[in-house]
């Protein structure tokens, strides 16, 4: 499989990235090279194989549903680009 | 001359008051000052913090309750969060990020009294095999400053090899501890997935990322790894198995140890000089009593395609958190929320990171998910099963760490596939969650070559013992790089 520059721009929109026009050609080329590297997987017959999500094939450990962390809102918001009165500030979403 | 001393020797000298931790720390701070402009191994150095920790360590030492790492100056890869100390991940995105908490690894090493000199350079978000993808500049290899140190833990590897710290932490998602260790002539171990807590270790690919140790010798790695490892209730993938006392098991007999040599790792494609050096190293292990066994890893060639779907897919998900809102870089004067997200991310991520986010987004997108991500997860099982078959026959597996020695800066930057092939021998280990170690095994035109040893899950002790016993018979790990701080303390 391969993608066009336009298709890659659509993927970029999904990832909230914008491709610089001067780089989009070379990026599409590099992207397609990576696709050709991974395309050999398409040919494998893996119908009966169970997907592996955990590298030791274990289940995620669960914990009690208890509060273990205290509220650290001030510390976390102190490093925000823009926070006021306990809220993160962004451009208006609803006019 | 104390500059090439092991952790054990330094710890002994500290206990006997032949030197203080403050003196030792000042020695390394001054070495960093002298060499870091050239090597760019450190992104930040925190002298005040280091001296404060060293002063505290000297107090602990004088009370006589020191641990092996008390007062020993180390460095952290700059993707381990350090409270109050900038943690950049090699990215413009986090250039001003000062974490409000410590990574568990940092906390554990602080607790045993290790001294943190600073934070080491890396490929942006640990994505790279050459350290050329850092926003803070490319790291140079102390053996040949025209060459890369490997990546992504290249700053840690270069810092240890140049004598700028005794040992350093690293992380390994597809070879990022082992390959730079090989390129810089040091020892590095990536433990079993779940052995070291990932809390506060900035995520690249969560099912592959694992912290580990980098130092000159396997013995030093054993001290560092045993202090870093252990269960962490705050990381749901962390294992609750007890940590073995690696440093006490280094002399466990390796007589009869069966070491598998995968035909696929020693194929005709392997560089003849690399093959020769590895064979010499393997014969040394044989002389120590190990038994070499030819084995098959039939799915070896699947590692690259599987990794380059799974890692970018997980990365695209993990890196979606960088939105310009909660922390990290925010663009100037965003027009609206979409513009805020898009421009913050586009202006602050480097090219390799963007490329992997795009590949991952594509592989997870509607209509392609089954063909790419689903298929890769199934093929991942074949790779893992392949290793389990092999471990029925052998105790450890040996192979090259990388296809060749360190390459020249800029020589592979324009060809992503050539760069990705650098990790051909290391990726499968992460996909299968196994521990892997690289140790120096000789020189290729004055540049170090690493031998990789792979163990079954939680077999770190056996890996370290084999490497340690090899190092009692060889001196590759004690050779000094041309750029070496040195100097009397």
Coordinates of C-alpha atoms in Angstrom, one line a residue:
Chain A
X1 CA 0.0 0.0 0.0
X2 CA 1.1 3.6 -0.4
X3 CA -0.5 7.0 0.2
X4 CA -0.5 10.3 -1.7
X5 CA 0.5 13.6 -0.2
X6 CA -3.2 14.5 0.1
X7 CA -4.0 11.2 2.0
X8 CA -1.1 11.8 4.3
X9 CA -2.4 15.4 5.0
X10 CA -5.7 13.7 6.1
X11 CA -3.9 11.4 8.4
X12 CA -2.0 14.5 9.8
X13 CA -5.3 16.2 10.5
X14 CA -6.4 13.1 12.5
X15 CA -3.2 13.4 14.5
X16 CA -3.6 17.2 14.9
X17 CA -0.5 17.9 12.9
X18 CA 0.0 20.1 9.9
X19 CA 2.6 19.2 7.3
X20 CA 4.9 21.9 6.2
X21 CA 4.3 22.3 2.4
X22 CA 8.1 22.2 1.8
X23 CA 8.4 18.9 3.6
X24 CA 5.2 17.1 2.6
X25 CA 6.7 15.6 -0.5
X26 CA 9.7 14.1 1.2
X27 CA 7.6 13.0 4.2
X28 CA 5.2 11.2 1.9
X29 CA 8.2 9.4 0.4
X30 CA 9.6 8.4 3.8
X31 CA 6.1 7.4 4.9
X32 CA 5.7 5.1 1.9
X33 CA 9.1 3.6 2.5
X34 CA 8.0 2.7 6.0
X35 CA 4.8 1.2 4.7
X36 CA 6.7 -1.0 2.2
X37 CA 8.8 -2.1 5.1
X38 CA 5.8 -3.2 7.1
X39 CA 3.7 -4.5 4.2
X40 CA 5.2 -8.0 4.3
X41 CA 2.9 -8.6 7.3
X42 CA -0.1 -8.5 4.9
X43 CA 1.0 -11.7 3.3
X44 CA 1.0 -13.7 6.5
X45 CA -1.7 -16.2 7.2
X46 CA -2.6 -15.4 10.9
X47 CA -6.3 -16.2 11.1
X48 CA -5.9 -18.6 14.0
X49 CA -3.3 -16.6 16.0
X50 CA -4.5 -14.7 19.0
X51 CA -3.3 -11.0 19.1
X52 CA -0.7 -10.3 21.8
X53 CA -1.2 -7.1 23.7
X54 CA 1.0 -7.6 26.7
X55 CA 4.7 -8.6 26.2
X56 CA 4.6 -11.3 28.8
X57 CA 1.1 -12.2 27.8
X58 CA -0.3 -11.4 31.2
X59 CA -3.4 -9.6 32.3
X60 CA -3.3 -6.1 33.7
X61 CA -3.3 -6.2 37.4
X62 CA -6.3 -4.6 39.0
X63 CA -6.4 -2.6 42.2
X64 CA -9.0 -1.7 44.8
X65 CA -11.1 1.3 43.7
X66 CA -9.8 3.5 46.4
X67 CA -8.5 7.1 46.5
X68 CA -4.8 6.9 46.8
X69 CA -3.6 10.2 45.6
X70 CA -4.3 13.6 47.2
X71 CA -5.4 16.5 45.0
X72 CA -2.4 18.2 43.5
X73 CA -4.2 20.6 41.2
X74 CA -2.1 23.6 42.1
X75 CA 1.1 21.8 41.4
X76 CA -0.1 20.5 38.1
X77 CA -1.6 23.8 37.0
X78 CA 1.6 25.6 38.0
X79 CA 3.2 24.1 34.9
X80 CA 0.3 24.8 32.5
X81 CA 0.9 27.3 29.7
X82 CA -2.2 29.2 30.9
X83 CA -4.3 28.5 33.9
X84 CA -6.6 30.7 36.0
X85 CA -8.8 30.1 39.0
X86 CA -8.2 26.4 38.8
X87 CA -9.1 26.1 35.1
X88 CA -7.0 25.6 32.0
X89 CA -7.5 28.5 29.6
X90 CA -8.0 27.8 25.9
X91 CA -9.4 29.9 23.1
X92 CA -13.2 30.3 23.1
X93 CA -14.9 27.0 22.0
X94 CA -18.5 28.3 22.1
X95 CA -19.1 31.9 21.0
Chain B
X1 CA 43.9 7.2 39.4
X2 CA 40.4 6.6 40.5
X3 CA 38.6 7.5 37.3
X4 CA 38.1 4.0 36.0
X5 CA 37.2 2.5 39.3
X6 CA 34.2 0.3 39.7
X7 CA 31.2 1.1 41.9
X8 CA 32.5 -1.5 44.3
X9 CA 35.9 0.1 44.5
X10 CA 34.5 3.6 44.8
X11 CA 32.0 2.5 47.5
X12 CA 34.9 1.0 49.4
X13 CA 37.0 4.2 49.1
X14 CA 34.0 6.2 50.3
X15 CA 33.4 3.9 53.3
X16 CA 37.1 4.1 54.2
X17 CA 37.0 7.9 53.9
X18 CA 39.8 7.8 51.3
X19 CA 37.5 10.2 49.4
X20 CA 34.3 12.0 50.2
X21 CA 31.2 11.9 48.0
X22 CA 31.4 15.7 47.7
X23 CA 34.9 15.4 46.3
X24 CA 33.9 12.6 43.9
X25 CA 30.9 14.6 42.8
X26 CA 33.0 17.8 42.2
X27 CA 35.4 15.7 40.1
X28 CA 32.6 14.5 37.8
X29 CA 31.0 18.0 37.7
X30 CA 34.3 19.4 36.5
X31 CA 34.7 16.6 33.9
X32 CA 31.3 17.4 32.6
X33 CA 32.2 21.1 32.4
X34 CA 35.3 20.3 30.4
X35 CA 33.8 17.8 27.9
X36 CA 30.1 18.4 27.6
X37 CA 30.4 21.2 25.0
X38 CA 32.0 18.7 22.7
X39 CA 30.0 15.6 23.5
X40 CA 26.6 17.1 24.3
X41 CA 26.0 14.1 26.6
X42 CA 24.1 16.1 29.2
X43 CA 21.1 18.3 28.6
X44 CA 21.2 19.7 32.1
X45 CA 23.5 19.6 35.1
X46 CA 22.3 20.5 38.6
X47 CA 25.3 21.3 40.6
X48 CA 23.4 22.4 43.7
X49 CA 21.3 19.3 43.9
X50 CA 24.3 17.1 43.3
X51 CA 26.3 18.7 46.0
X52 CA 23.4 18.6 48.4
X53 CA 22.9 14.9 47.8
X54 CA 26.6 14.2 48.1
X55 CA 26.7 16.1 51.4
X56 CA 23.8 14.0 52.6
X57 CA 25.6 10.8 51.4
X58 CA 28.7 11.7 53.3
X59 CA 26.6 12.0 56.5
X60 CA 25.1 8.6 55.8
X61 CA 28.6 7.2 55.1
X62 CA 30.0 8.6 58.3
X63 CA 27.2 6.9 60.3
X64 CA 28.2 3.6 58.7
X65 CA 24.9 2.7 57.2
X66 CA 25.8 3.2 53.5
X67 CA 24.5 1.1 50.7
X68 CA 26.5 0.2 47.5
X69 CA 25.4 3.3 45.7
X70 CA 25.5 5.8 48.5
X71 CA 27.5 8.8 47.3
X72 CA 28.1 7.4 43.8
X73 CA 27.5 10.1 41.1
X74 CA 25.2 8.9 38.4
X75 CA 23.0 10.5 35.6
X76 CA 19.5 10.0 34.5
X77 CA 18.3 9.8 30.9
X78 CA 16.3 13.0 30.5
X79 CA 13.0 11.2 30.2
X80 CA 12.8 10.2 33.8
X81 CA 10.8 12.8 35.6
X82 CA 12.8 14.7 38.3
X83 CA 10.8 16.9 40.6
X84 CA 11.9 20.5 40.3
X85 CA 14.5 19.7 37.6
X86 CA 13.7 20.2 33.9
X87 CA 12.8 16.9 32.1
X88 CA 12.9 17.6 28.3
X89 CA 12.7 14.2 26.7
X90 CA 15.0 15.8 24.0
X91 CA 12.0 17.7 22.7
X92 CA 11.1 21.4 22.2
X93 CA 7.6 20.2 23.4
X94 CA 9.0 19.7 26.9
X95 CA 12.0 22.2 26.8
X96 CA 10.5 24.0 29.9
X97 CA 8.8 21.1 31.6
X98 CA 9.6 20.9 35.3
X99 CA 7.9 17.8 36.6
X100 CA 5.9 18.0 39.9
X101 CA 7.0 14.5 40.9
X102 CA 9.9 12.1 40.6
X103 CA 9.9 8.9 38.5
X104 CA 9.9 5.8 40.7
X105 CA 13.4 5.0 39.4
X106 CA 14.7 8.4 40.4
X107 CA 13.1 8.0 43.8
X108 CA 14.6 4.6 44.4
X109 CA 18.1 5.7 43.4
X110 CA 17.7 8.8 45.6
X111 CA 16.7 6.5 48.5
X112 CA 19.9 4.4 48.3
X113 CA 21.9 7.6 48.3
X114 CA 23.1 7.8 44.7
X115 CA 24.0 11.4 43.6
X116 CA 22.3 12.8 40.5
X117 CA 24.7 14.9 38.5
X118 CA 22.2 15.8 35.8
X119 CA 20.1 14.6 32.9
X120 CA 21.4 13.0 29.8
X121 CA 20.6 13.7 26.1
X122 CA 18.5 11.4 24.0
X123 CA 16.6 11.1 20.7
X124 CA 13.4 13.1 21.0
X125 CA 10.9 11.0 22.9
X126 CA 13.4 8.1 22.7
X127 CA 12.7 7.8 19.0
X128 CA 15.9 7.1 17.2
X129 CA 19.0 5.0 16.9
X130 CA 21.7 7.7 16.6
X131 CA 20.8 10.5 19.0
X132 CA 20.6 12.9 16.1
X133 CA 16.9 13.5 16.7
X134 CA 17.5 15.6 19.9
X135 CA 16.2 19.2 20.0
X136 CA 19.3 19.9 22.1
X137 CA 21.8 18.8 19.5
X138 CA 23.4 15.5 18.5
X139 CA 25.6 13.6 21.0
X140 CA 29.1 12.7 19.9
X141 CA 30.7 9.3 20.4
X142 CA 33.7 9.5 22.8
X143 CA 35.5 6.9 20.7
X144 CA 35.2 8.9 17.5
X145 CA 33.6 12.3 17.7
X146 CA 32.6 12.1 14.0
X147 CA 30.4 9.2 14.9
X148 CA 27.0 8.8 16.6
X149 CA 26.9 7.3 20.1
X150 CA 23.8 5.3 19.1
X151 CA 20.3 5.9 20.5
X152 CA 18.1 6.7 22.0
X153 CA 20.0 6.6 25.3
X154 CA 23.1 8.0 23.6
X155 CA 23.7 10.7 26.2
X156 CA 23.9 8.2 29.0
X157 CA 26.2 5.9 27.0
X158 CA 28.5 8.7 26.0
X159 CA 28.6 10.1 29.5
X160 CA 29.7 6.7 31.0
X161 CA 32.2 6.0 28.2
X162 CA 33.8 9.5 28.6
X163 CA 34.0 9.2 32.4
X164 CA 31.5 12.0 33.0
X165 CA 29.5 9.8 35.5
X166 CA 30.0 6.3 37.0
X167 CA 26.7 4.9 35.7
X168 CA 23.5 6.1 34.2
X169 CA 19.9 5.1 33.7
X170 CA 18.5 4.4 30.3
X171 CA 15.3 3.2 28.7
X172 CA 14.9 0.7 25.9
X173 CA 11.9 0.4 23.6
X174 CA 13.6 -1.4 20.7
X175 CA 17.3 -1.3 21.6
X176 CA 17.8 2.1 23.1
X177 CA 20.0 0.9 26.0
X178 CA 21.8 -2.0 24.2
X179 CA 22.7 -0.3 20.9
X180 CA 24.3 2.8 22.4
X181 CA 26.0 0.7 25.0
X182 CA 27.5 -1.3 22.1
X183 CA 28.5 1.8 20.2
X184 CA 30.2 3.4 23.2
X185 CA 31.9 0.3 24.5
X186 CA 30.0 0.0 27.8
X187 CA 27.6 -2.6 29.3
X188 CA 23.9 -2.0 29.3
X189 CA 21.0 -4.1 30.4
X190 CA 17.3 -3.9 29.5
X191 CA 15.5 -6.0 32.1
X192 CA 12.3 -8.0 31.6
X193 CA 9.2 -5.9 30.9
X194 CA 7.7 -5.0 34.2
X195 CA 10.9 -5.4 36.3
X196 CA 11.4 -1.6 36.5
X197 CA 8.6 0.8 37.2
X198 CA 7.5 3.0 34.3
X199 CA 5.9 5.6 36.6
X200 CA 7.4 9.0 35.7
X201 CA 9.2 7.5 32.7
X202 CA 7.8 9.5 29.8
X203 CA 6.0 7.1 27.6
X204 CA 6.9 6.3 24.0
X205 CA 5.4 2.8 23.4
X206 CA 3.9 1.5 26.6
X207 CA 4.0 -2.2 25.8
X208 CA 7.7 -2.1 24.9
X209 CA 9.3 0.7 27.1
X210 CA 11.5 -0.5 29.9
X211 CA 14.1 1.3 32.1
X212 CA 17.5 -0.2 32.7
X213 CA 21.1 0.3 33.6
X214 CA 24.2 1.5 31.8
X215 CA 27.7 1.3 33.2
X216 CA 31.2 0.2 32.3
X217 CA 30.8 -3.4 33.6
X218 CA 28.1 -6.0 34.3
X219 CA 29.0 -5.7 37.9
X220 CA 28.2 -2.0 38.0
X221 CA 25.0 -2.6 36.1
X222 CA 24.0 -5.2 38.7
X223 CA 24.3 -2.7 41.5
X224 CA 22.3 -0.1 39.6
X225 CA 19.6 -2.5 38.3
X226 CA 19.0 -4.0 41.7
X227 CA 18.4 -0.6 43.2
X228 CA 16.1 0.5 40.3
X229 CA 14.0 -2.7 40.1
X230 CA 10.9 -3.8 42.0
X231 CA 7.2 -3.7 42.3
X232 CA 5.4 -0.3 42.1
X233 CA 1.7 -0.3 42.9
X234 CA 1.5 2.9 40.8
X235 CA 2.5 1.1 37.6
X236 CA -0.1 -1.6 36.8
X237 CA 2.4 -3.4 34.5
X238 CA 5.1 -3.6 37.1
X239 CA 5.8 -7.1 38.4
X240 CA 5.5 -8.1 42.0
X241 CA 8.1 -10.8 41.7
X242 CA 10.9 -10.4 44.3
X243 CA 14.1 -8.7 42.9
X244 CA 17.1 -11.0 43.0
X245 CA 20.3 -9.7 44.5
X246 CA 22.0 -9.5 41.1
X247 CA 25.3 -8.2 42.5
X248 CA 25.6 -11.2 44.8
X249 CA 25.0 -13.7 42.1
X250 CA 27.6 -12.6 39.6
X251 CA 29.9 -15.5 40.4
X252 CA 27.2 -18.2 40.0
X253 CA 28.8 -20.9 37.9
X254 CA 28.3 -20.7 34.2
X255 CA 29.7 -24.2 33.6
X256 CA 27.2 -26.0 31.4
X257 CA 25.3 -22.8 30.6
X258 CA 23.7 -23.4 27.2
X259 CA 24.0 -20.4 24.9
X260 CA 22.0 -20.5 21.7
X261 CA 23.3 -19.0 18.5
X262 CA 20.4 -18.2 16.2
X263 CA 21.2 -19.1 12.6
X264 CA 19.2 -16.0 11.5
X265 CA 21.5 -13.7 13.6
X266 CA 24.7 -15.2 12.2
X267 CA 23.6 -15.4 8.6
X268 CA 25.7 -14.6 5.5
X269 CA 24.5 -11.0 5.8
X270 CA 26.4 -10.4 9.0
X271 CA 29.5 -8.3 8.5
X272 CA 32.6 -10.6 8.5
X273 CA 34.5 -8.5 11.0
X274 CA 31.6 -8.4 13.4
X275 CA 31.2 -12.1 13.1
X276 CA 34.8 -12.7 13.9
X277 CA 34.7 -10.5 17.0
X278 CA 31.5 -12.2 18.2
X279 CA 33.0 -15.6 17.7
X280 CA 36.0 -14.7 19.7
X281 CA 33.8 -13.6 22.5
X282 CA 31.7 -16.7 22.3
X283 CA 34.8 -18.9 22.5
X284 CA 35.8 -17.1 25.6
X285 CA 32.4 -17.9 27.1
X286 CA 32.9 -21.5 25.9
X287 CA 36.3 -21.6 27.7
X288 CA 34.5 -20.5 30.9
X289 CA 32.3 -23.6 30.6
X290 CA 29.4 -22.4 28.5
X291 CA 28.0 -24.7 25.8
X292 CA 27.3 -23.2 22.4
X293 CA 24.2 -24.5 20.6
X294 CA 23.0 -23.7 17.1
X295 CA 19.3 -22.7 17.2
X296 CA 16.6 -21.2 15.0
X297 CA 14.6 -18.0 15.5
X298 CA 12.5 -18.6 12.4
X299 CA 10.4 -15.4 12.9
X300 CA 13.4 -13.1 13.3
X301 CA 12.6 -11.2 10.1
X302 CA 9.2 -10.2 11.4
X303 CA 10.6 -8.1 14.2
X304 CA 11.1 -4.9 12.1
X305 CA 7.7 -4.8 10.4
X306 CA 5.9 -5.7 13.7
X307 CA 7.9 -3.2 15.7
X308 CA 7.4 -0.4 13.2
X309 CA 3.6 -0.8 13.5
X310 CA 3.2 -1.4 17.2
X311 CA 5.7 1.2 18.4
X312 CA 4.3 4.1 16.3
X313 CA 0.7 3.0 17.0
X314 CA 1.4 3.2 20.8
X315 CA 3.4 6.4 20.3
X316 CA 0.6 8.2 18.4
X317 CA -1.7 7.4 21.3
X318 CA 0.7 8.3 24.0
X319 CA 1.8 11.5 22.4
X320 CA -1.8 12.7 21.9
X321 CA -1.5 14.1 25.4
X322 CA 0.7 16.9 24.2
X323 CA -2.0 19.4 23.3
X324 CA -0.6 22.7 24.4
X325 CA -3.2 22.9 27.2
X326 CA -2.0 21.2 30.3
X327 CA 1.8 21.3 30.1
X328 CA 4.5 21.6 27.6
X329 CA 4.8 23.9 24.6
X330 CA 1.9 26.2 23.5
X331 CA 1.9 28.1 20.2
X332 CA 1.6 31.9 20.1
X333 CA -1.9 33.5 19.7
X334 CA -4.0 30.4 18.7
X335 CA -7.0 31.3 16.5
X336 CA -9.2 28.6 18.0
X337 CA -8.9 25.3 19.8
X338 CA -8.0 23.3 16.7
X339 CA -5.3 25.8 15.8
X340 CA -4.0 25.6 19.4
X341 CA -3.6 21.8 19.2
X342 CA -2.3 21.6 15.6
X343 CA 0.2 24.4 15.8
X344 CA 1.5 23.6 19.2
X345 CA 2.1 20.0 18.1
X346 CA 3.5 20.9 14.7
X347 CA 5.8 23.6 16.0
X348 CA 7.2 21.5 18.9
X349 CA 7.6 18.0 17.6
X350 CA 10.6 17.1 15.5
X351 CA 10.4 15.3 12.1
X352 CA 11.0 11.8 13.3
X353 CA 8.4 12.1 16.0
X354 CA 5.9 13.5 13.5
X355 CA 6.7 10.6 11.1
X356 CA 6.0 8.0 13.8
X357 CA 2.8 9.7 15.0
X358 CA 1.6 9.7 11.3
X359 CA 2.5 6.0 10.8
X360 CA 0.8 5.1 14.1
X361 CA -2.3 7.2 13.3
X362 CA -2.5 5.5 9.9
X363 CA -2.1 2.0 11.3
X364 CA -4.8 2.6 13.8
X365 CA -7.2 4.4 11.5
X366 CA -10.6 3.1 10.5
X367 CA -10.2 0.6 7.6
X368 CA -6.5 -0.1 8.2
X369 CA -6.6 -1.2 11.8
X370 CA -7.0 -4.9 11.1
X371 CA -4.5 -4.9 8.2
X372 CA -1.8 -3.2 10.2
X373 CA -2.2 -3.1 14.0
X374 CA -4.3 -6.3 14.3
X375 CA -1.9 -8.2 12.0
X376 CA 1.1 -6.9 13.9
X377 CA -0.3 -8.0 17.3
X378 CA -0.8 -11.5 15.9
X379 CA 2.7 -11.6 14.4
X380 CA 4.1 -10.4 17.7
X381 CA 2.8 -13.6 19.3
X382 CA 4.8 -15.7 16.7
X383 CA 8.0 -13.8 17.7
X384 CA 7.3 -14.4 21.4
X385 CA 6.6 -18.1 20.8
X386 CA 9.7 -18.4 18.8
X387 CA 11.8 -17.4 21.8
X388 CA 9.9 -19.7 24.1
X389 CA 10.7 -22.6 21.8
X390 CA 14.4 -21.6 21.8
X391 CA 14.4 -21.4 25.6
X392 CA 13.4 -25.1 25.8
X393 CA 16.8 -25.8 24.3
X394 CA 19.1 -23.1 25.7
X395 CA 19.5 -20.9 28.8
X396 CA 20.6 -17.7 27.0
X397 CA 20.7 -16.6 23.4
X398 CA 23.7 -14.6 21.9
X399 CA 23.9 -12.4 18.9
X400 CA 25.2 -9.1 17.6
X401 CA 23.8 -6.0 19.3
X402 CA 24.0 -4.0 16.1
X403 CA 25.0 -4.8 12.5
X404 CA 28.2 -2.8 12.7
X405 CA 30.1 -0.3 14.8
X406 CA 29.0 3.4 15.3
X407 CA 28.4 5.1 12.0
X408 CA 29.2 8.7 11.0
X409 CA 26.9 11.5 12.0
X410 CA 24.5 12.4 9.2
X411 CA 25.2 9.2 7.2
X412 CA 21.8 7.6 7.8
X413 CA 19.5 10.6 8.5
X414 CA 18.0 10.8 5.1
X415 CA 17.1 7.1 4.9
X416 CA 14.6 6.1 7.5
X417 CA 14.7 2.4 6.6
X418 CA 18.5 2.2 6.8
X419 CA 18.2 3.7 10.3
X420 CA 15.5 1.3 11.3
X421 CA 17.6 -1.6 10.3
X422 CA 20.1 -0.6 13.0
X423 CA 17.8 -2.2 15.5
X424 CA 17.3 -5.5 13.6
X425 CA 18.8 -7.6 16.4
X426 CA 17.3 -5.8 19.4
X427 CA 13.7 -5.2 18.5
X428 CA 12.4 -8.7 19.0
X429 CA 13.6 -8.7 22.6
X430 CA 11.2 -5.9 23.5
X431 CA 8.3 -7.4 21.5
X432 CA 8.7 -10.6 23.6
X433 CA 9.3 -8.6 26.9
X434 CA 12.6 -10.4 27.5
X435 CA 15.7 -9.1 29.2
X436 CA 18.7 -8.3 27.0
X437 CA 22.2 -7.1 27.7
X438 CA 25.0 -5.7 25.5
X439 CA 28.6 -6.0 26.5
X440 CA 31.9 -4.8 24.8
X441 CA 33.4 -7.6 22.7
X442 CA 36.2 -6.0 20.8
X443 CA 37.0 -3.2 18.3
X444 CA 36.2 -2.6 14.7
X445 CA 38.5 0.1 13.3
X446 CA 38.9 1.6 16.8
X447 CA 35.1 1.6 17.4
X448 CA 33.6 -0.8 20.0
X449 CA 31.4 -3.8 19.1
X450 CA 28.8 -5.3 21.4
X451 CA 27.8 -8.8 22.0
X452 CA 24.1 -9.2 22.9
X453 CA 22.9 -11.8 25.4
X454 CA 19.2 -12.5 25.7
X455 CA 17.6 -14.3 28.6
X456 CA 14.1 -15.7 29.4
X457 CA 11.7 -13.6 31.5
X458 CA 13.3 -12.5 34.8
X459 CA 16.6 -14.2 34.1
X460 CA 18.6 -10.9 34.6
X461 CA 20.8 -12.6 37.1
X462 CA 22.0 -15.2 34.7
X463 CA 22.7 -12.5 32.0
X464 CA 24.7 -10.4 34.4
X465 CA 26.6 -13.4 35.7
X466 CA 27.6 -14.5 32.2
X467 CA 28.7 -11.0 31.3
X468 CA 30.5 -10.5 34.5
X469 CA 32.5 -13.7 34.2
X470 CA 33.4 -12.8 30.6
X471 CA 34.6 -9.5 31.9
X472 CA 36.8 -11.1 34.5
X473 CA 38.7 -12.7 31.5
X474 CA 38.7 -9.8 29.1
X475 CA 39.5 -6.1 29.3
X476 CA 37.4 -4.5 26.5
X477 CA 35.2 -2.9 29.1
X478 CA 38.2 -1.2 30.8
X479 CA 39.6 0.4 27.7
X480 CA 39.5 4.2 27.7
X481 CA 37.8 6.2 24.9
X482 CA 40.0 8.9 23.3
X483 CA 37.7 11.5 24.8
X484 CA 37.9 10.5 28.4
X485 CA 37.8 12.9 31.3
X486 CA 40.3 11.1 33.5
X487 CA 42.5 13.0 35.8
X488 CA 43.4 12.4 39.3
X489 CA 40.8 13.0 41.9

